Amino acid sequence: DARVTQTPRHKVTEMGQEVTMRCQPILGHNTVFWYRQTMMQGLELLAYFRNRAPLDDSGMPKDRFSAEMPDATLATLKIQPSEPRDSAVYFCASGLGHWNTEAFFGQGTRLTVV
Amino acid sequence: GESVGLHLPTLSVQEGDNSIINCAYSNSASDYFIWYKQESGKGPQFIIDIRSNMDKRQGQRVTVLLNKTVKHLSLQIAATQPGDSAVYFCAETSGGGADGLTFGKGTHLIIQP
């Protein structure tokens, strides 16, 4: 049963600490998305990659957020330093990047910054 | 800026009835639309999609209608079941399905027994 795997599922950290969230996309998918979900803003696109190359990270605060794909089986989203306003659920999704191939979402990482 | 929005935040229907969830979008360049279902503690799950060259698409118990003239999208769920209780999001993209999605705020569908 192919699925997107995200770790950790939950993370509580203190303000100022570095946070790294990991995502294993579905094998064979060439497009990986990072979304953030909050009650106030809903689901927002942060960044996405195609064939491991970053295509768009305009939704991501550049000064503290960074997204990478070290290899085809791993995508990371890093926040340094973290702030309370970063508290949210972060979703990774993967897809094939063309018509009728919807993005499959992971279970998310619930981040709380205190 | 351009966005996708929902008319109703909460919709309550009786089990077995049909439900209709509405969505308005403002990006006239949008060419691909998707409905997602999100259950508590889980990621969004694909329900059905539609391209801008279509005005209706049917799946199992679900139908999506697209009215490009008024930039309106709707999701119809037939014979609702308790398992349909969730938050439903519409999403759009202008990249032929290849780019990131812009999501609406969501509608919470509650199925009454």
Short mmCIF file of C-alpha atoms in Angstrom, two decimals:
data_model
loop_
_atom_site.label_atom_id
_atom_site.label_comp_id
_atom_site.label_asym_id
_atom_site.label_seq_id
_atom_site.Cartn_x
_atom_site.Cartn_y
_atom_site.Cartn_z
CA ASP A 1 0.00 0.00 0.00
CA ALA A 2 1.90 3.03 -1.29
CA ARG A 3 1.76 6.06 0.95
CA VAL A 4 3.59 9.24 1.82
CA THR A 5 5.39 8.88 5.13
CA GLN A 6 6.13 11.85 7.35
CA THR A 7 8.22 11.95 10.50
CA PRO A 8 7.85 12.90 13.24
CA ARG A 9 4.06 12.87 13.62
CA HIS A 10 4.27 15.30 16.52
CA LYS A 11 6.96 17.72 17.60
CA VAL A 12 7.04 20.13 20.53
CA THR A 13 9.99 22.45 20.66
CA GLU A 14 11.08 25.65 22.30
CA MET A 15 11.25 28.90 20.45
CA GLY A 16 14.62 29.37 18.81
CA GLN A 17 15.30 25.69 18.30
CA GLU A 18 15.86 24.07 14.94
CA VAL A 19 13.14 21.78 13.63
CA THR A 20 13.53 19.29 10.80
CA MET A 21 10.56 17.50 9.28
CA ARG A 22 11.03 14.58 6.92
CA CYS A 23 8.97 13.11 4.14
CA GLN A 24 9.30 9.94 2.12
CA PRO A 25 7.29 10.36 -1.09
CA ILE A 26 5.62 7.50 -2.88
CA LEU A 27 8.15 5.58 -4.93
CA GLY A 28 8.12 6.77 -8.51
CA HIS A 29 6.47 10.11 -7.83
CA ASN A 30 8.51 12.98 -9.26
CA THR A 31 6.76 15.90 -7.57
CA VAL A 32 6.86 16.67 -3.86
CA PHE A 33 4.87 19.42 -2.15
CA TRP A 34 5.06 20.95 1.31
CA TYR A 35 1.88 22.48 2.75
CA ARG A 36 1.14 24.09 6.08
CA GLN A 37 -2.28 23.99 7.73
CA THR A 38 -3.51 26.36 10.42
CA MET A 39 -6.98 27.27 11.61
CA MET A 40 -6.52 30.85 10.48
CA GLN A 41 -4.94 30.36 7.08
CA GLY A 42 -6.09 26.89 6.13
CA LEU A 43 -3.86 24.89 3.79
CA GLU A 44 -1.05 26.90 2.25
CA LEU A 45 1.53 25.78 -0.27
CA LEU A 46 5.03 26.38 1.01
CA ALA A 47 7.21 24.84 -1.68
CA TYR A 48 7.42 22.07 -4.22
CA PHE A 49 9.99 20.08 -6.14
CA ARG A 50 9.98 18.25 -9.42
CA ASN A 51 12.64 15.66 -10.10
CA ARG A 52 14.30 16.91 -6.90
CA ALA A 53 14.69 20.45 -8.25
CA PRO A 54 12.92 23.25 -6.38
CA LEU A 55 10.26 24.82 -8.60
CA ASP A 56 8.52 27.24 -6.32
CA ASP A 57 9.18 28.23 -2.73
CA SER A 58 7.44 31.58 -2.82
CA GLY A 59 5.07 30.52 -0.05
CA MET A 60 7.88 29.90 2.37
CA PRO A 61 9.46 32.46 4.73
CA LYS A 62 12.97 32.50 3.32
CA ASP A 63 14.76 33.78 6.36
CA ARG A 64 13.99 30.78 8.53
CA PHE A 65 12.57 28.01 6.35
CA SER A 66 14.45 25.79 3.97
CA ALA A 67 13.33 22.80 1.92
CA GLU A 68 15.56 20.24 0.26
CA MET A 69 15.48 16.88 -1.46
CA PRO A 70 18.76 15.13 -0.72
CA ASP A 71 17.59 12.20 -2.82
CA ALA A 72 14.46 10.94 -4.52
CA THR A 73 13.27 9.15 -1.40
CA LEU A 74 13.62 12.00 1.08
CA ALA A 75 12.36 15.55 1.32
CA THR A 76 13.10 17.76 4.30
CA LEU A 77 11.63 20.97 5.64
CA LYS A 78 13.73 22.81 8.17
CA ILE A 79 12.87 25.76 10.38
CA GLN A 80 15.71 27.62 12.08
CA PRO A 81 15.08 29.35 14.38
CA SER A 82 11.52 28.27 15.13
CA GLU A 83 8.93 30.71 16.42
CA PRO A 84 5.52 30.20 18.08
CA ARG A 85 3.77 31.39 14.91
CA ASP A 86 5.25 28.39 13.09
CA SER A 87 2.97 26.12 15.10
CA ALA A 88 0.87 24.25 12.55
CA VAL A 89 0.42 20.92 10.86
CA TYR A 90 2.89 20.47 8.02
CA PHE A 91 1.89 18.15 5.20
CA CYS A 92 4.00 16.61 2.55
CA ALA A 93 2.35 15.37 -0.64
CA SER A 94 3.70 13.63 -3.70
CA GLY A 95 2.42 13.12 -7.22
CA LEU A 96 3.31 12.61 -10.83
CA GLY A 97 2.85 16.24 -11.76
CA HIS A 98 0.34 16.09 -14.58
CA TRP A 99 -3.36 15.71 -15.30
CA ASN A 100 -5.39 13.29 -13.31
CA THR A 101 -2.64 12.34 -10.95
CA GLU A 102 -3.66 13.88 -7.71
CA ALA A 103 -1.23 14.65 -4.97
CA PHE A 104 -1.24 12.05 -2.20
CA PHE A 105 -0.85 13.54 1.24
CA GLY A 106 1.00 12.20 4.22
CA GLN A 107 -0.43 12.18 7.73
CA GLY A 108 1.31 15.42 8.60
CA THR A 109 3.67 16.63 11.31
CA ARG A 110 1.97 18.57 14.07
CA LEU A 111 4.48 21.18 15.23
CA THR A 112 4.08 23.14 18.44
CA VAL A 113 6.59 25.84 19.23
CA VAL A 114 6.40 27.10 22.82
CA GLY B 1 -4.82 38.34 -4.13
CA GLU B 2 -6.72 35.63 -5.93
CA SER B 3 -8.07 32.87 -3.74
CA VAL B 4 -10.43 30.00 -3.46
CA GLY B 5 -13.21 30.37 -0.92
CA LEU B 6 -16.17 28.47 0.46
CA HIS B 7 -19.66 29.79 1.11
CA LEU B 8 -20.55 27.66 4.16
CA PRO B 9 -18.21 26.63 6.92
CA THR B 10 -20.54 23.92 8.32
CA LEU B 11 -23.15 21.75 6.64
CA SER B 12 -25.37 19.33 8.55
CA VAL B 13 -27.38 16.70 6.67
CA GLN B 14 -29.38 13.64 7.58
CA GLU B 15 -27.88 10.25 6.87
CA GLY B 16 -29.12 9.04 3.53
CA ASP B 17 -29.78 12.51 2.17
CA ASN B 18 -27.77 14.14 -0.56
CA SER B 19 -25.38 16.95 0.28
CA ILE B 20 -24.00 19.77 -1.79
CA ILE B 21 -20.85 21.63 -0.88
CA ASN B 22 -20.09 24.82 -2.76
CA CYS B 23 -16.90 26.64 -3.60
CA ALA B 24 -16.14 29.92 -5.33
CA TYR B 25 -12.82 30.59 -7.00
CA SER B 26 -11.45 33.82 -8.34
CA ASN B 27 -8.50 32.85 -10.52
CA SER B 28 -9.81 32.85 -14.07
CA ALA B 29 -6.65 31.06 -15.18
CA SER B 30 -7.46 27.99 -13.09
CA ASP B 31 -7.69 24.93 -15.28
CA TYR B 32 -7.80 22.05 -12.85
CA PHE B 33 -9.90 21.59 -9.73
CA ILE B 34 -9.87 18.95 -7.04
CA TRP B 35 -12.06 18.13 -4.06
CA TYR B 36 -10.33 16.73 -1.00
CA LYS B 37 -11.76 15.17 2.13
CA GLN B 38 -9.94 15.52 5.41
CA GLU B 39 -10.80 13.49 8.48
CA SER B 40 -9.60 14.47 11.92
CA GLY B 41 -5.91 13.82 12.41
CA LYS B 42 -5.33 12.80 8.80
CA GLY B 43 -4.05 14.38 5.64
CA PRO B 44 -6.36 15.48 2.83
CA GLN B 45 -7.61 12.62 0.70
CA PHE B 46 -8.44 12.97 -2.98
CA ILE B 47 -12.13 12.61 -3.86
CA ILE B 48 -12.61 13.76 -7.41
CA ASP B 49 -11.13 16.16 -9.91
CA ILE B 50 -12.27 18.05 -12.98
CA ARG B 51 -10.53 19.91 -15.77
CA SER B 52 -11.69 23.28 -16.98
CA ASN B 53 -12.81 21.84 -20.31
CA MET B 54 -15.52 19.89 -18.51
CA ASP B 55 -18.57 21.01 -16.56
CA LYS B 56 -19.46 17.77 -14.83
CA ARG B 57 -17.73 14.66 -13.67
CA GLN B 58 -19.11 11.73 -11.74
CA GLY B 59 -17.51 9.27 -9.42
CA GLN B 60 -18.85 6.76 -6.97
CA ARG B 61 -21.59 8.64 -5.06
CA VAL B 62 -19.89 11.96 -5.84
CA THR B 63 -20.37 14.46 -8.62
CA VAL B 64 -18.41 17.62 -9.25
CA LEU B 65 -19.95 20.47 -11.19
CA LEU B 66 -17.95 23.33 -12.63
CA ASN B 67 -19.44 26.62 -13.78
CA LYS B 68 -16.66 28.67 -15.28
CA THR B 69 -18.96 31.57 -16.10
CA VAL B 70 -19.49 32.35 -12.44
CA LYS B 71 -16.32 30.64 -11.20
CA HIS B 72 -18.21 28.17 -9.07
CA LEU B 73 -17.48 24.59 -8.13
CA SER B 74 -19.69 22.18 -6.24
CA LEU B 75 -19.41 18.70 -4.79
CA GLN B 76 -22.51 16.57 -4.56
CA ILE B 77 -22.48 13.53 -2.33
CA ALA B 78 -25.35 11.11 -2.80
CA ALA B 79 -26.90 9.08 0.00
CA THR B 80 -24.57 10.38 2.68
CA GLN B 81 -23.15 7.96 5.19
CA PRO B 82 -21.62 8.51 8.63
CA GLY B 83 -18.19 8.01 7.10
CA ASP B 84 -18.73 11.09 4.96
CA SER B 85 -18.40 13.32 8.01
CA ALA B 86 -15.24 15.32 7.44
CA VAL B 87 -13.95 18.67 6.25
CA TYR B 88 -14.12 19.09 2.50
CA PHE B 89 -11.76 21.36 0.60
CA CYS B 90 -11.85 22.54 -2.94
CA ALA B 91 -8.52 23.27 -4.54
CA GLU B 92 -7.44 24.76 -7.79
CA THR B 93 -4.35 25.14 -9.88
CA SER B 94 -3.51 26.81 -13.13
CA GLY B 95 -0.66 24.54 -14.11
CA GLY B 96 -2.54 21.69 -15.69
CA GLY B 97 -2.33 19.75 -12.49
CA ALA B 98 1.44 20.01 -12.29
CA ASP B 99 1.76 22.94 -9.93
CA GLY B 100 0.89 23.47 -6.30
CA LEU B 101 -2.72 23.76 -5.26
CA THR B 102 -4.56 26.72 -3.79
CA PHE B 103 -7.02 25.45 -1.22
CA GLY B 104 -10.28 26.87 0.00
CA LYS B 105 -10.95 27.27 3.70
CA GLY B 106 -13.00 24.09 3.98
CA THR B 107 -16.55 23.04 4.82
CA HIS B 108 -17.28 20.80 7.75
CA LEU B 109 -19.87 18.22 6.73
CA ILE B 110 -21.77 16.68 9.64
CA ILE B 111 -23.96 13.63 9.04
CA GLN B 112 -26.86 13.39 11.45
CA PRO B 113 -28.12 9.86 12.25
#
